Amino acid sequence: MRLLRQLAQRTPPGRERYIDLLRALAITMVVLGHWGVTVIGYDNGRPAGHSALADLRWAWPLTWVAQVMPVFFLVGGYANAASLTSRRRRGGSATGWLVDRSARLIRPTTVLLLVLAAGAGIATLRGADAAQVREVIWFATIPLWFLVAYVAVVALTPPMYALHRRFGLAVPVVLVALVALGDLGRLLGPAVLADGNYLLGWLAVHQVGFAWYDAARPDNRAGHAAPRGLFRRRLPLSGRAGAVLLGGGLVALVLLTVAGPYPVAMLHVPGERLDNAAPPSLALMAAAAAQLGLILLLRRPAGRWLRRSGPWQAVLAVNAVVLTLFLWHLTAAVLLVGLLDALGVLPTPPVGSAAWWAWRVPWLLALAAVLAVLVAVFGPVEARTRRPAATGPAGVGRRRLRAGLALAGYAGVLVGLLLNSLTPKEGPEPLGLPAPALVAYLAGAGLLRLLRSGRDRPG
């Protein structure tokens, strides 16, 4: 508590505290949403989980608020633009920023993967079925789907921010148009046209985060000329603009989902023809616009509230371990289900029944207790990640070498995460994770770690 008070007191006056609140709320809602909507039952005598949304059609419109991944990418765009411009202002390079930015993302993820692989290996050696081990680890690593896209947009931040400085809001408009084109492939064929939406959709929201950062800096501290091109005006941050975005986004959502071909739910629903989130659809972009409108409407009252010490300390506490909370929340579910099943007291009431609703509160409380233990153990890995140090100039050849090695490191991490997510949960994996995925990830993470330890010194 003393450390949190000190951090709160040292917060710069110009910090956009609302961004930190949005990040904390987004991850908290993801965690609670996954826990709350999960149905636990038995499949061939073994515990299994699936989404309750297929049986709760009335709850589908609620996912317009509950699907908060756009909020996280919006916040990420703001934070990445802020840290990149700060790094350049201190004489650093985009490569140095990429190398140091990787630490906060990759260190907690590496710990998760190594712990899960070690646990799976021990279970296999003790006679557990390798196919069952893979299924358990697959479920625990579902959050890595999100991390694939986020690591990709971080790696693309330097060139995409340069595009933002040149063309402004025209960039996300073009990206959304490409998302719509990909959706045509899903609706009319070929479906492969939509694969690019996994990146294009989240890039579009990330670009709006850039625009928010620039709009919040009227003195143009980024040190560049104002954006030129189709959309020269800054992103309006007023409540009136928020009302327009909220209303327009909701109208578009109704037209696209109720009258159009898209599902109403913004989360995955088993049996639906389309999934609005995988990959991001035009309907999800409309939901993101509505969410941005709501965020702008609440910006000023939330900012006043965050000036109070208590709320701001709570936001700081969550943000210190925000990635750890996200990465480990399904592992907490695996551990709790395994424990209750071993004790023979795992409740499996029918979805929507009175018993199922009554079980929601103790279920969430028990999961929170398990996750609190995991965060206490693994949270320091994230919380103690050092802030980047300023670097001095280096020779042209060395800069190019470091840039190439940094991109190779990011590529290894992305390939590893993507291979794990694309590998089916059915099939024997003695370590729970596909060996090629684990090797690629560790190679990329190791390369980035070497670059961080050997950063350029002032010349």
CSV table of N, CA, C and O in Angstrom, one decimal, residues 330-381:
chain,number,residue,atom,x,y,z
A,330,LEU,N,-7.6,-18.4,-17.0
A,330,LEU,CA,-8.2,-19.7,-17.4
A,330,LEU,C,-7.4,-20.9,-16.8
A,330,LEU,O,-8.0,-21.9,-16.5
A,331,THR,N,-6.1,-20.7,-16.5
A,331,THR,CA,-5.4,-21.7,-15.7
A,331,THR,C,-6.0,-21.8,-14.3
A,331,THR,O,-6.1,-22.9,-13.8
A,332,ALA,N,-6.5,-20.7,-13.7
A,332,ALA,CA,-7.2,-20.7,-12.4
A,332,ALA,C,-8.4,-21.6,-12.6
A,332,ALA,O,-8.8,-22.4,-11.7
A,333,ALA,N,-9.2,-21.5,-13.7
A,333,ALA,CA,-10.4,-22.3,-13.9
A,333,ALA,C,-10.0,-23.7,-14.0
A,333,ALA,O,-10.7,-24.6,-13.4
A,334,VAL,N,-8.9,-24.1,-14.7
A,334,VAL,CA,-8.5,-25.4,-14.9
A,334,VAL,C,-8.2,-26.0,-13.5
A,334,VAL,O,-8.6,-27.2,-13.2
A,335,LEU,N,-7.4,-25.3,-12.7
A,335,LEU,CA,-7.0,-25.8,-11.4
A,335,LEU,C,-8.3,-26.0,-10.5
A,335,LEU,O,-8.4,-27.0,-9.7
A,336,LEU,N,-9.2,-25.0,-10.5
A,336,LEU,CA,-10.4,-25.2,-9.6
A,336,LEU,C,-11.2,-26.3,-10.1
A,336,LEU,O,-11.7,-27.1,-9.2
A,337,VAL,N,-11.5,-26.5,-11.4
A,337,VAL,CA,-12.3,-27.6,-11.9
A,337,VAL,C,-11.6,-28.9,-11.5
A,337,VAL,O,-12.3,-29.9,-11.1
A,338,GLY,N,-10.3,-29.0,-11.7
A,338,GLY,CA,-9.6,-30.2,-11.4
A,338,GLY,C,-9.7,-30.6,-9.9
A,338,GLY,O,-9.9,-31.8,-9.6
A,339,LEU,N,-9.6,-29.6,-9.0
A,339,LEU,CA,-9.7,-29.8,-7.6
A,339,LEU,C,-11.1,-30.3,-7.2
A,339,LEU,O,-11.3,-31.3,-6.5
A,340,LEU,N,-12.2,-29.6,-7.7
A,340,LEU,CA,-13.5,-30.0,-7.4
A,340,LEU,C,-13.9,-31.4,-7.9
A,340,LEU,O,-14.6,-32.1,-7.3
A,341,ASP,N,-13.4,-31.6,-9.1
A,341,ASP,CA,-13.6,-33.0,-9.7
A,341,ASP,C,-12.9,-34.0,-8.9
A,341,ASP,O,-13.5,-35.1,-8.6
A,342,ALA,N,-11.7,-33.8,-8.5
A,342,ALA,CA,-11.0,-34.8,-7.7
A,342,ALA,C,-11.7,-35.1,-6.3
A,342,ALA,O,-11.7,-36.2,-5.8
A,343,LEU,N,-12.3,-34.0,-5.8
A,343,LEU,CA,-13.1,-34.2,-4.5
A,343,LEU,C,-14.5,-34.7,-4.7
A,343,LEU,O,-15.2,-35.0,-3.8
A,344,GLY,N,-14.9,-34.8,-6.0
A,344,GLY,CA,-16.2,-35.3,-6.3
A,344,GLY,C,-17.3,-34.4,-6.0
A,344,GLY,O,-18.5,-34.8,-5.8
A,345,VAL,N,-17.0,-33.0,-6.0
A,345,VAL,CA,-18.1,-32.0,-5.7
A,345,VAL,C,-18.2,-31.0,-6.8
A,345,VAL,O,-18.6,-29.9,-6.5
A,346,LEU,N,-17.9,-31.4,-8.0
A,346,LEU,CA,-18.0,-30.4,-9.1
A,346,LEU,C,-19.4,-30.2,-9.5
A,346,LEU,O,-20.0,-31.2,-10.1
A,347,PRO,N,-20.1,-29.1,-9.3
A,347,PRO,CA,-21.5,-28.9,-9.7
A,347,PRO,C,-21.6,-28.7,-11.2
A,347,PRO,O,-20.8,-28.0,-11.9
A,348,THR,N,-22.6,-29.4,-11.8
A,348,THR,CA,-22.8,-29.3,-13.3
A,348,THR,C,-24.3,-29.0,-13.5
A,348,THR,O,-24.9,-29.8,-14.2
A,349,PRO,N,-24.9,-28.0,-13.0
A,349,PRO,CA,-26.3,-27.7,-13.2
A,349,PRO,C,-26.6,-27.3,-14.6
A,349,PRO,O,-25.7,-26.8,-15.3
A,350,PRO,N,-27.8,-27.6,-15.2
A,350,PRO,CA,-28.1,-27.1,-16.5
A,350,PRO,C,-28.1,-25.6,-16.7
A,350,PRO,O,-28.4,-24.9,-15.8
A,351,VAL,N,-27.6,-25.2,-17.9
A,351,VAL,CA,-27.5,-23.7,-18.1
A,351,VAL,C,-28.9,-23.1,-18.0
A,351,VAL,O,-29.9,-23.5,-18.5
A,352,GLY,N,-28.9,-21.9,-17.3
A,352,GLY,CA,-30.1,-21.2,-17.2
A,352,GLY,C,-31.0,-21.6,-16.0
A,352,GLY,O,-32.0,-20.9,-15.7
A,353,SER,N,-30.7,-22.7,-15.4
A,353,SER,CA,-31.5,-23.2,-14.3
A,353,SER,C,-31.2,-22.3,-13.0
A,353,SER,O,-30.2,-21.6,-13.0
A,354,ALA,N,-32.1,-22.4,-12.1
A,354,ALA,CA,-31.9,-21.7,-10.8
A,354,ALA,C,-30.6,-22.1,-10.1
A,354,ALA,O,-29.9,-21.2,-9.6
A,355,ALA,N,-30.3,-23.4,-10.2
A,355,ALA,CA,-29.0,-23.9,-9.6
A,355,ALA,C,-27.8,-23.3,-10.3
A,355,ALA,O,-26.8,-22.9,-9.6
A,356,TRP,N,-27.9,-23.2,-11.6
A,356,TRP,CA,-26.8,-22.6,-12.4
A,356,TRP,C,-26.6,-21.2,-12.0
A,356,TRP,O,-25.4,-20.8,-11.8
A,357,TRP,N,-27.6,-20.4,-11.9
A,357,TRP,CA,-27.5,-19.0,-11.6
A,357,TRP,C,-27.0,-18.9,-10.1
A,357,TRP,O,-26.1,-18.0,-9.8
A,358,ALA,N,-27.5,-19.7,-9.2
A,358,ALA,CA,-27.0,-19.6,-7.9
A,358,ALA,C,-25.5,-20.0,-7.7
A,358,ALA,O,-24.9,-19.5,-6.8
A,359,TRP,N,-25.1,-20.8,-8.6
A,359,TRP,CA,-23.7,-21.2,-8.6
A,359,TRP,C,-22.7,-20.2,-9.1
A,359,TRP,O,-21.5,-20.2,-8.8
A,360,ARG,N,-23.2,-19.1,-9.8
A,360,ARG,CA,-22.4,-18.1,-10.4
A,360,ARG,C,-21.6,-17.4,-9.4
A,360,ARG,O,-20.4,-17.1,-9.5
A,361,VAL,N,-22.2,-17.0,-8.3
A,361,VAL,CA,-21.5,-16.2,-7.3
A,361,VAL,C,-20.4,-16.9,-6.6
A,361,VAL,O,-19.2,-16.5,-6.6
A,362,PRO,N,-20.6,-18.1,-6.0
A,362,PRO,CA,-19.5,-18.8,-5.4
A,362,PRO,C,-18.5,-19.3,-6.4
A,362,PRO,O,-17.3,-19.4,-6.0
A,363,TRP,N,-18.9,-19.6,-7.6
A,363,TRP,CA,-18.0,-19.9,-8.7
A,363,TRP,C,-17.0,-18.8,-8.9
A,363,TRP,O,-15.8,-19.0,-9.0
A,364,LEU,N,-17.5,-17.6,-9.1
A,364,LEU,CA,-16.6,-16.5,-9.3
A,364,LEU,C,-15.7,-16.2,-8.2
A,364,LEU,O,-14.5,-15.8,-8.3
A,365,LEU,N,-16.2,-16.3,-7.0
A,365,LEU,CA,-15.4,-16.0,-5.8
A,365,LEU,C,-14.3,-17.0,-5.6
A,365,LEU,O,-13.2,-16.7,-5.3
A,366,ALA,N,-14.6,-18.3,-5.9
A,366,ALA,CA,-13.6,-19.3,-5.8
A,366,ALA,C,-12.5,-19.1,-6.8
A,366,ALA,O,-11.3,-19.3,-6.6
A,367,LEU,N,-12.9,-18.8,-8.1
A,367,LEU,CA,-12.0,-18.5,-9.1
A,367,LEU,C,-11.1,-17.3,-8.8
A,367,LEU,O,-9.9,-17.4,-9.0
A,368,ALA,N,-11.7,-16.3,-8.2
A,368,ALA,CA,-10.9,-15.1,-7.8
A,368,ALA,C,-9.9,-15.5,-6.8
A,368,ALA,O,-8.7,-15.0,-6.8
A,369,ALA,N,-10.2,-16.4,-5.9
A,369,ALA,CA,-9.3,-16.8,-4.8
A,369,ALA,C,-8.1,-17.5,-5.4
A,369,ALA,O,-6.9,-17.3,-5.1
A,370,VAL,N,-8.4,-18.4,-6.4
A,370,VAL,CA,-7.3,-19.2,-7.0
A,370,VAL,C,-6.4,-18.3,-7.9
A,370,VAL,O,-5.2,-18.3,-7.8
A,371,LEU,N,-7.0,-17.3,-8.6
A,371,LEU,CA,-6.3,-16.4,-9.4
A,371,LEU,C,-5.4,-15.5,-8.5
A,371,LEU,O,-4.3,-15.1,-8.9
A,372,ALA,N,-5.9,-15.1,-7.4
A,372,ALA,CA,-5.2,-14.2,-6.5
A,372,ALA,C,-3.9,-14.9,-6.1
A,372,ALA,O,-2.8,-14.3,-6.0
A,373,VAL,N,-3.9,-16.2,-5.8
A,373,VAL,CA,-2.7,-17.0,-5.5
A,373,VAL,C,-1.7,-17.0,-6.6
A,373,VAL,O,-0.5,-16.8,-6.5
A,374,LEU,N,-2.2,-17.2,-7.8
A,374,LEU,CA,-1.4,-17.3,-9.0
A,374,LEU,C,-0.7,-15.9,-9.3
A,374,LEU,O,0.4,-15.8,-9.6
A,375,VAL,N,-1.5,-14.8,-9.1
A,375,VAL,CA,-1.0,-13.5,-9.3
A,375,VAL,C,0.1,-13.2,-8.2
A,375,VAL,O,1.1,-12.5,-8.5
A,376,ALA,N,-0.2,-13.6,-7.0
A,376,ALA,CA,0.8,-13.4,-5.9
A,376,ALA,C,2.2,-14.1,-6.2
A,376,ALA,O,3.2,-13.6,-5.9
A,377,VAL,N,2.1,-15.2,-6.9
A,377,VAL,CA,3.3,-16.0,-7.2
A,377,VAL,C,4.0,-15.4,-8.5
A,377,VAL,O,5.2,-15.2,-8.5
A,378,PHE,N,3.2,-15.2,-9.5
A,378,PHE,CA,3.8,-14.8,-10.8
A,378,PHE,C,3.7,-13.3,-11.2
A,378,PHE,O,4.3,-12.9,-12.1
A,379,GLY,N,2.9,-12.6,-10.4
A,379,GLY,CA,2.7,-11.2,-10.7
A,379,GLY,C,4.0,-10.4,-10.7
A,379,GLY,O,4.2,-9.5,-11.5
A,380,PRO,N,4.9,-10.7,-9.7
A,380,PRO,CA,6.1,-9.9,-9.6
A,380,PRO,C,7.0,-9.9,-10.9
A,380,PRO,O,7.7,-9.0,-11.2
A,381,VAL,N,6.8,-11.0,-11.7
A,381,VAL,CA,7.6,-11.0,-13.0
A,381,VAL,C,7.2,-9.9,-13.9
A,381,VAL,O,8.0,-9.2,-14.5
